[in-house]
mmCIF file of N, CA and C in Angstrom:
data_model
loop_
_atom_site.group_PDB
_atom_site.id
_atom_site.type_symbol
_atom_site.label_atom_id
_atom_site.label_comp_id
_atom_site.label_asym_id
_atom_site.label_seq_id
_atom_site.Cartn_x
_atom_site.Cartn_y
_atom_site.Cartn_z
ATOM 1 N N MET A 1 -89.677 -63.992 -181.391
ATOM 2 C CA MET A 1 -90.321 -63.258 -180.321
ATOM 3 C C MET A 1 -89.460 -62.038 -179.979
ATOM 4 N N THR A 2 -90.093 -60.898 -179.798
ATOM 5 C CA THR A 2 -89.386 -59.674 -179.441
ATOM 6 C C THR A 2 -89.509 -59.433 -177.946
ATOM 7 N N ILE A 3 -88.360 -59.207 -177.312
ATOM 8 C CA ILE A 3 -88.328 -58.974 -175.867
ATOM 9 C C ILE A 3 -87.621 -57.652 -175.610
ATOM 10 N N GLU A 4 -88.232 -56.815 -174.761
ATOM 11 C CA GLU A 4 -87.601 -55.553 -174.371
ATOM 12 C C GLU A 4 -87.156 -55.668 -172.916
ATOM 13 N N LEU A 5 -85.885 -55.364 -172.688
ATOM 14 C CA LEU A 5 -85.319 -55.448 -171.348
ATOM 15 C C LEU A 5 -84.721 -54.108 -170.947
ATOM 16 N N THR A 6 -84.724 -53.831 -169.666
ATOM 17 C CA THR A 6 -84.003 -52.685 -169.123
ATOM 18 C C THR A 6 -82.639 -53.199 -168.683
ATOM 19 N N VAL A 7 -81.590 -52.571 -169.190
ATOM 20 C CA VAL A 7 -80.224 -53.004 -168.893
ATOM 21 C C VAL A 7 -79.557 -51.962 -168.008
ATOM 22 N N THR A 8 -78.981 -52.408 -166.898
ATOM 23 C CA THR A 8 -78.248 -51.510 -166.017
ATOM 24 C C THR A 8 -76.786 -51.932 -165.982
ATOM 25 N N GLY A 9 -75.933 -50.990 -165.632
ATOM 26 C CA GLY A 9 -74.512 -51.272 -165.554
ATOM 27 C C GLY A 9 -73.726 -50.752 -166.744
ATOM 28 N N MET A 10 -74.422 -50.187 -167.719
ATOM 29 C CA MET A 10 -73.731 -49.603 -168.877
ATOM 30 C C MET A 10 -73.290 -48.193 -168.506
ATOM 31 N N SER A 11 -72.013 -47.885 -168.747
ATOM 32 C CA SER A 11 -71.506 -46.560 -168.393
ATOM 33 C C SER A 11 -71.268 -45.665 -169.604
ATOM 34 N N CYS A 12 -71.406 -46.232 -170.816
ATOM 35 C CA CYS A 12 -71.170 -45.427 -172.015
ATOM 36 C C CYS A 12 -71.775 -46.117 -173.237
ATOM 37 N N GLY A 13 -71.733 -45.411 -174.350
ATOM 38 C CA GLY A 13 -72.239 -45.980 -175.596
ATOM 39 C C GLY A 13 -71.435 -47.192 -176.037
ATOM 40 N N GLY A 14 -70.161 -47.235 -175.673
ATOM 41 C CA GLY A 14 -69.336 -48.391 -176.016
ATOM 42 C C GLY A 14 -69.817 -49.656 -175.332
ATOM 43 N N CYS A 15 -70.316 -49.507 -174.107
ATOM 44 C CA CYS A 15 -70.891 -50.651 -173.391
ATOM 45 C C CYS A 15 -72.089 -51.198 -174.160
ATOM 46 N N ALA A 16 -72.949 -50.308 -174.597
ATOM 47 C CA ALA A 16 -74.133 -50.712 -175.350
ATOM 48 C C ALA A 16 -73.727 -51.397 -176.645
ATOM 49 N N ALA A 17 -72.715 -50.854 -177.329
ATOM 50 C CA ALA A 17 -72.264 -51.434 -178.594
ATOM 51 C C ALA A 17 -71.671 -52.821 -178.381
ATOM 52 N N SER A 18 -70.877 -52.991 -177.321
ATOM 53 C CA SER A 18 -70.272 -54.305 -177.085
ATOM 54 C C SER A 18 -71.328 -55.334 -176.681
ATOM 55 N N LEU A 19 -72.330 -54.918 -175.913
ATOM 56 C CA LEU A 19 -73.407 -55.828 -175.541
ATOM 57 C C LEU A 19 -74.220 -56.210 -176.769
ATOM 58 N N GLN A 20 -74.522 -55.228 -177.613
ATOM 59 C CA GLN A 20 -75.279 -55.509 -178.833
ATOM 60 C C GLN A 20 -74.510 -56.502 -179.704
ATOM 61 N N LYS A 21 -73.211 -56.311 -179.853
ATOM 62 C CA LYS A 21 -72.379 -57.220 -180.651
ATOM 63 C C LYS A 21 -72.406 -58.631 -180.060
ATOM 64 N N ALA A 22 -72.313 -58.732 -178.740
ATOM 65 C CA ALA A 22 -72.337 -60.034 -178.067
ATOM 66 C C ALA A 22 -73.678 -60.736 -178.269
ATOM 67 N N LEU A 23 -74.761 -59.973 -178.202
ATOM 68 C CA LEU A 23 -76.089 -60.556 -178.419
ATOM 69 C C LEU A 23 -76.234 -61.060 -179.856
ATOM 70 N N LEU A 24 -75.786 -60.252 -180.801
ATOM 71 C CA LEU A 24 -75.915 -60.632 -182.213
ATOM 72 C C LEU A 24 -75.034 -61.827 -182.569
ATOM 73 N N ALA A 25 -74.016 -62.106 -181.767
ATOM 74 C CA ALA A 25 -73.135 -63.253 -182.007
ATOM 75 C C ALA A 25 -73.810 -64.574 -181.635
ATOM 76 N N GLN A 26 -74.918 -64.500 -180.918
ATOM 77 C CA GLN A 26 -75.639 -65.705 -180.513
ATOM 78 C C GLN A 26 -76.508 -66.206 -181.662
ATOM 79 N N PRO A 27 -76.401 -67.504 -182.000
ATOM 80 C CA PRO A 27 -77.196 -68.045 -183.125
ATOM 81 C C PRO A 27 -78.703 -67.866 -182.958
ATOM 82 N N ALA A 28 -79.199 -67.888 -181.719
ATOM 83 C CA ALA A 28 -80.644 -67.792 -181.491
ATOM 84 C C ALA A 28 -81.154 -66.353 -181.515
ATOM 85 N N VAL A 29 -80.257 -65.376 -181.653
ATOM 86 C CA VAL A 29 -80.653 -63.960 -181.691
ATOM 87 C C VAL A 29 -80.624 -63.486 -183.142
ATOM 88 N N THR A 30 -81.788 -63.050 -183.637
ATOM 89 C CA THR A 30 -81.869 -62.596 -185.024
ATOM 90 C C THR A 30 -81.711 -61.095 -185.164
ATOM 91 N N ALA A 31 -81.995 -60.347 -184.096
ATOM 92 C CA ALA A 31 -81.824 -58.890 -184.116
ATOM 93 C C ALA A 31 -81.672 -58.398 -182.686
ATOM 94 N N ALA A 32 -80.871 -57.346 -182.527
ATOM 95 C CA ALA A 32 -80.695 -56.757 -181.194
ATOM 96 C C ALA A 32 -80.362 -55.289 -181.349
ATOM 97 N N GLN A 33 -81.022 -54.475 -180.538
ATOM 98 C CA GLN A 33 -80.756 -53.035 -180.501
ATOM 99 C C GLN A 33 -80.595 -52.659 -179.040
ATOM 100 N N VAL A 34 -79.403 -52.175 -178.682
ATOM 101 C CA VAL A 34 -79.127 -51.778 -177.300
ATOM 102 C C VAL A 34 -78.873 -50.275 -177.296
ATOM 103 N N ASP A 35 -79.651 -49.555 -176.477
ATOM 104 C CA ASP A 35 -79.545 -48.101 -176.433
ATOM 105 C C ASP A 35 -79.069 -47.663 -175.052
ATOM 106 N N PHE A 36 -77.912 -46.998 -175.021
ATOM 107 C CA PHE A 36 -77.325 -46.559 -173.754
ATOM 108 C C PHE A 36 -78.179 -45.499 -173.065
ATOM 109 N N THR A 37 -78.659 -44.506 -173.811
ATOM 110 C CA THR A 37 -79.373 -43.390 -173.187
ATOM 111 C C THR A 37 -80.687 -43.816 -172.533
ATOM 112 N N SER A 38 -81.379 -44.777 -173.119
ATOM 113 C CA SER A 38 -82.643 -45.231 -172.534
ATOM 114 C C SER A 38 -82.463 -46.474 -171.658
ATOM 115 N N SER A 39 -81.254 -47.052 -171.666
ATOM 116 C CA SER A 39 -80.961 -48.296 -170.923
ATOM 117 C C SER A 39 -81.876 -49.437 -171.342
ATOM 118 N N LYS A 40 -82.216 -49.475 -172.621
ATOM 119 C CA LYS A 40 -83.116 -50.509 -173.135
ATOM 120 C C LYS A 40 -82.398 -51.405 -174.139
ATOM 121 N N ALA A 41 -82.800 -52.659 -174.136
ATOM 122 C CA ALA A 41 -82.365 -53.605 -175.161
ATOM 123 C C ALA A 41 -83.622 -54.221 -175.765
ATOM 124 N N ILE A 42 -83.740 -54.149 -177.073
ATOM 125 C CA ILE A 42 -84.855 -54.770 -177.778
ATOM 126 C C ILE A 42 -84.253 -55.905 -178.586
ATOM 127 N N ILE A 43 -84.674 -57.120 -178.275
ATOM 128 C CA ILE A 43 -84.035 -58.303 -178.827
ATOM 129 C C ILE A 43 -85.068 -59.193 -179.496
ATOM 130 N N GLU A 44 -84.770 -59.612 -180.708
ATOM 131 C CA GLU A 44 -85.585 -60.576 -181.445
ATOM 132 C C GLU A 44 -84.856 -61.906 -181.336
ATOM 133 N N SER A 45 -85.482 -62.862 -180.642
ATOM 134 C CA SER A 45 -84.765 -64.110 -180.365
ATOM 135 C C SER A 45 -85.713 -65.254 -180.070
ATOM 136 N N GLU A 46 -85.180 -66.468 -180.239
ATOM 137 C CA GLU A 46 -85.900 -67.679 -179.846
ATOM 138 C C GLU A 46 -85.703 -67.961 -178.361
ATOM 139 N N LEU A 47 -84.728 -67.288 -177.743
ATOM 140 C CA LEU A 47 -84.435 -67.501 -176.324
ATOM 141 C C LEU A 47 -85.523 -66.888 -175.443
ATOM 142 N N SER A 48 -85.696 -67.451 -174.265
ATOM 143 C CA SER A 48 -86.664 -66.905 -173.313
ATOM 144 C C SER A 48 -86.088 -65.641 -172.675
ATOM 145 N N LYS A 49 -86.958 -64.897 -172.011
ATOM 146 C CA LYS A 49 -86.520 -63.690 -171.307
ATOM 147 C C LYS A 49 -85.451 -64.044 -170.274
ATOM 148 N N ALA A 50 -85.655 -65.119 -169.532
ATOM 149 C CA ALA A 50 -84.697 -65.537 -168.506
ATOM 150 C C ALA A 50 -83.348 -65.895 -169.125
ATOM 151 N N GLU A 51 -83.378 -66.565 -170.273
ATOM 152 C CA GLU A 51 -82.129 -66.929 -170.951
ATOM 153 C C GLU A 51 -81.383 -65.688 -171.437
ATOM 154 N N LEU A 52 -82.118 -64.710 -171.942
ATOM 155 C CA LEU A 52 -81.489 -63.468 -172.400
ATOM 156 C C LEU A 52 -80.896 -62.692 -171.224
ATOM 157 N N ILE A 53 -81.610 -62.638 -170.112
ATOM 158 C CA ILE A 53 -81.090 -61.958 -168.920
ATOM 159 C C ILE A 53 -79.804 -62.642 -168.459
ATOM 160 N N ALA A 54 -79.786 -63.972 -168.439
ATOM 161 C CA ALA A 54 -78.585 -64.711 -168.038
ATOM 162 C C ALA A 54 -77.425 -64.404 -168.973
ATOM 163 N N LEU A 55 -77.700 -64.317 -170.263
ATOM 164 C CA LEU A 55 -76.664 -64.002 -171.242
ATOM 165 C C LEU A 55 -76.104 -62.598 -171.007
ATOM 166 N N ILE A 56 -76.978 -61.641 -170.770
ATOM 167 C CA ILE A 56 -76.557 -60.265 -170.519
ATOM 168 C C ILE A 56 -75.712 -60.202 -169.233
ATOM 169 N N GLU A 57 -76.116 -60.971 -168.230
ATOM 170 C CA GLU A 57 -75.374 -60.967 -166.964
ATOM 171 C C GLU A 57 -73.964 -61.548 -167.132
ATOM 172 N N THR A 58 -73.789 -62.508 -168.059
ATOM 173 C CA THR A 58 -72.439 -63.049 -168.296
ATOM 174 C C THR A 58 -71.529 -61.998 -168.911
ATOM 175 N N LYS A 59 -72.112 -60.952 -169.473
ATOM 176 C CA LYS A 59 -71.323 -59.870 -170.076
ATOM 177 C C LYS A 59 -71.060 -58.738 -169.077
ATOM 178 N N GLY A 60 -71.500 -58.912 -167.838
ATOM 179 C CA GLY A 60 -71.197 -57.940 -166.789
ATOM 180 C C GLY A 60 -72.247 -56.883 -166.548
ATOM 181 N N PHE A 61 -73.428 -57.056 -167.138
ATOM 182 C CA PHE A 61 -74.519 -56.099 -166.965
ATOM 183 C C PHE A 61 -75.680 -56.778 -166.258
ATOM 184 N N SER A 62 -76.631 -56.005 -165.794
ATOM 185 C CA SER A 62 -77.856 -56.553 -165.202
ATOM 186 C C SER A 62 -79.018 -56.203 -166.117
ATOM 187 N N ALA A 63 -80.035 -57.045 -166.095
ATOM 188 C CA ALA A 63 -81.201 -56.789 -166.952
ATOM 189 C C ALA A 63 -82.464 -57.252 -166.237
ATOM 190 N N SER A 64 -83.552 -56.606 -166.601
ATOM 191 C CA SER A 64 -84.849 -56.995 -166.043
ATOM 192 C C SER A 64 -85.937 -56.683 -167.042
#
């Protein structure tokens, strides 16, 4: 399932890259693209939207 989230709290492209790396490290995530300029994350995963938001929040960002 593909889920698109708006991510806030990223201050640079490095933030987006580290979040993308963290998402891809999860076994249930098959693909992730995090874009700093649009504040969007497009994630292909078996996880629910709520589970992905919780995961993003553990990395210090907010998502909706």
